[in-house]
Amino acid sequence: MPNLAERNKNEIEFIEQIFRASSSMLSEIPNIRSRQETAIKRVTELGFPQKSSEDWKYYDSQPILENFFTLDICEINKLDKEIIRKHRFPECSENLLVTVNGHFSKELSSTSLTNKNISIIDFNDPDQLKKHPTEEEIINQHFAHKINQEDSFFKACNTALMSNGFLLSVPDDTEIEETIQILHFSNESCFNQTRSLIHLGKNAKLKIIVSYIGLANSHFVNNAVVELILSEGAHFKLDKIQDDTQQGILLYDLYARLMKNSNFEYNSLDLKANHSRDNIKVDLLEPGANAGLAGFYILNKDRKAHNVIKVNHLVPNCTSNQLYKGIISDSARAEFNGEINVSEGANGTNATQLNKNLLLSNTAHIDSRPQLKILADDVKCSHGSTVGELDEDEIFYLLSRGIKKDDALAMLTLSFCEEIIQKVTIDSAKQHIRNLTLENLDTTIHTANTVHKLK
Amino acid sequence: MTETILEVKNLEANLEDGDKILKGLNLTIKAGEVHAIMGPNGSGKSTLSKILSGHPAYKVSSGSMNFLGRDLNELEANERANLGLFLAFQYPLEIAGVNNLEFLRMAYNSKQKYHGLEEADPLDFDDLVESKLEILSMKNDFLNRNLNEGFSGGEKKKNEILQMLILEPKLVVLDEIDSGLDIDALKAVANGINAYKNTGNGVLMITHYQRLLDYVVPDQVHVLSEGRIVLSGKADLALELEKKGYDILNAKLS
């Protein structure tokens, strides 16, 4: 372990580097530029996250400091089209957006979408903004919302350092039937700033499936930020897959703001991330809004996954559900740190929260903290968490039908996560998720076998 | 000579680190025979079914269990199943996310593979399953549901019998298959058992009530008490027990 002085030195150096790099990243667009300037101020004010903060208590940020990442802008590397083909889901072949090392690549993305009443705009491109005044207004209103009060260090870093990003905007009363796929690749050892802003107009409907993928053995940090605004009656579904990130670290920050009667469904599938941290914040801002957050993480070796979630019921009569399930083996670690905050006067709130874990080895570790903070009177809230092994009677039931033990364990483990996999929109994605899960299970089952000394 | 399917001798068994539950049990089942075991709560009936089928929570401390010439104690639960031992559970487990039909096919193919036989492809298997569904008056949509998930008590029991009919075991142990069944479901389950039994296999029914025995008539009825079979007789023993209760044990054994 590095000593404290060493760590502090690294932290200061990290911030100084960001400070230096940020001056060359300032946007030409005044409204973005001014927020970037505020963001860099916030970076220095907030300082590198400390373990003394409740939200960072269980997170080991040392690897971020240790592998000192270059902050040089990673240009879009040539990406083999074959790799894109491998990761694209056939159902979305016409609707694909690609970023490489945080840079939105128009060349690698499919363009047919723009004909379908949906705007996809590089919001740091002045020429594009000039042509799209409505979208420019959305960016002015929503990009880096309340940055002067931003409390997320890495989100502030992203705002200060991002060189481009995309706005995905669906106009009022527009339903996009096809699911849009977004592939975020990282193939260089650098601190990538991936940024997107998603805006749905009144009664608009959209479904997106996003994958984060690391290529080669690059020690990248992908610092991804998504801002989401759902207008009245809008429906948005986001499936996020943390695919094979190899040696990478993934920081994912999602901030969703939900207006009257809007509906947000989020499914997070952490399948092969080396080291990931999700920071999810949902503000239910007008009555009738509903948020359903689900997650599944399967971790082996010494992988780590952290889910820090805050659902804020700020007004009456909103609903929210959180269901996170995890399978942890070897010496992997997971954290579920979920909060439901019900503000004063937010009567008629209906909120649930559940975290279920399967621990398949004696050295696997979970910190599960479901929390309720309720300041209103008339609310219906529940929360809970379970940690266990596979059920011995269920294993026996399958064995008693002649099924081999390894197969029985694989079936039961898949069955544990199927509840979440079923929520994913696209069939080929479901199959991909099952395959990755089974791949992980090959080693997991071996460990589980020693835990269940079934004779 | 008739083939002996199961021969249990002086069997003693306990829960791991627990008290002795079976205390010297003897039982022989020959091909073509239907046996019923009755007995007060806590006498060891369900334990017997779990020990025979290889539940890992139970330990055999002495005695022997011979199934078709093999020592059951030497075999894993899945091997016992593949050799033709089938336990219908008193409380079948609900397994979310596992499709019923796929599960049935997996179980069937496990057995085929174990015996070096060809595995069934989905289409052939569908035909096999459909022919068995009729016997139990079950609807096709059963198959597309998850294994026992959200099934009623009766549906779960029928599903156990469906598995039995498909796997065609040599010995079935039915642990309170009649509990929680309405009249129609009881008849359907009995139909299934009667369709299954033939001169080459055996049936062991564990039950509290006579009513199942009206439909599936046993060759022998045993009374299990405090871990041993204390009384055996013909089908009329069950009728007598139904009328008089287990008090007759005191009279008959003293």
Short mmCIF file of C-alpha atoms in Angstrom, two decimals, chain A residues 391-405 407-408 411-412 414-416 418 453-455, chain B residues 53-56 76-78 81-82 86-87 89 92-98 103 106-107 110 148 160 163:
data_model
loop_
_atom_site.label_atom_id
_atom_site.label_comp_id
_atom_site.label_asym_id
_atom_site.label_seq_id
_atom_site.Cartn_x
_atom_site.Cartn_y
_atom_site.Cartn_z
CA ASP A 391 -29.92 -23.27 -2.70
CA GLU A 392 -28.97 -26.83 -1.81
CA ASP A 393 -32.49 -28.14 -2.35
CA GLU A 394 -32.67 -26.58 -5.81
CA ILE A 395 -29.35 -28.20 -6.74
CA PHE A 396 -30.65 -31.52 -5.43
CA TYR A 397 -33.87 -31.19 -7.42
CA LEU A 398 -31.92 -30.91 -10.68
CA LEU A 399 -29.48 -33.69 -9.71
CA SER A 400 -32.41 -35.96 -8.89
CA ARG A 401 -33.47 -35.60 -12.53
CA GLY A 402 -30.14 -36.93 -13.74
CA ILE A 403 -28.58 -33.57 -14.55
CA LYS A 404 -24.84 -33.32 -13.89
CA LYS A 405 -23.77 -31.12 -11.04
CA ASP A 407 -24.81 -28.26 -15.44
CA ALA A 408 -27.15 -27.90 -12.47
CA MET A 411 -28.60 -23.62 -14.78
CA LEU A 412 -29.34 -22.25 -11.33
CA LEU A 414 -28.30 -18.43 -15.01
CA SER A 415 -31.77 -18.74 -13.56
CA PHE A 416 -30.76 -16.33 -10.78
CA GLU A 418 -32.48 -14.44 -15.92
CA LYS A 453 -19.41 -30.21 -0.87
CA LEU A 454 -22.10 -32.32 -2.42
CA LYS A 455 -21.12 -35.92 -2.13
CA SER B 53 -32.48 -40.48 -3.91
CA GLY B 54 -29.21 -39.15 -2.49
CA HIS B 55 -29.93 -35.83 -0.79
CA PRO B 56 -26.56 -34.54 0.50
CA GLU B 76 -24.25 -39.56 -6.77
CA ALA B 77 -27.86 -38.35 -6.90
CA ASN B 78 -27.69 -37.79 -10.66
CA ALA B 81 -31.56 -40.91 -11.36
CA ASN B 82 -29.92 -42.02 -14.57
CA PHE B 86 -37.10 -41.29 -9.53
CA LEU B 87 -38.28 -39.23 -6.58
CA PHE B 89 -41.01 -34.37 -4.50
CA PRO B 92 -41.37 -29.56 -6.06
CA LEU B 93 -39.04 -26.58 -6.34
CA GLU B 94 -39.82 -23.48 -8.37
CA ILE B 95 -36.93 -22.60 -10.60
CA ALA B 96 -37.28 -19.22 -12.27
CA GLY B 97 -35.71 -18.73 -15.66
CA VAL B 98 -35.57 -22.44 -16.51
CA PHE B 103 -35.65 -28.87 -18.47
CA MET B 106 -32.25 -31.93 -20.54
CA ALA B 107 -33.26 -34.53 -17.96
CA SER B 110 -28.96 -36.83 -19.45
CA ASN B 148 -42.91 -24.99 -11.48
CA GLU B 160 -43.67 -34.41 -11.26
CA GLN B 163 -41.33 -36.05 -15.56
#
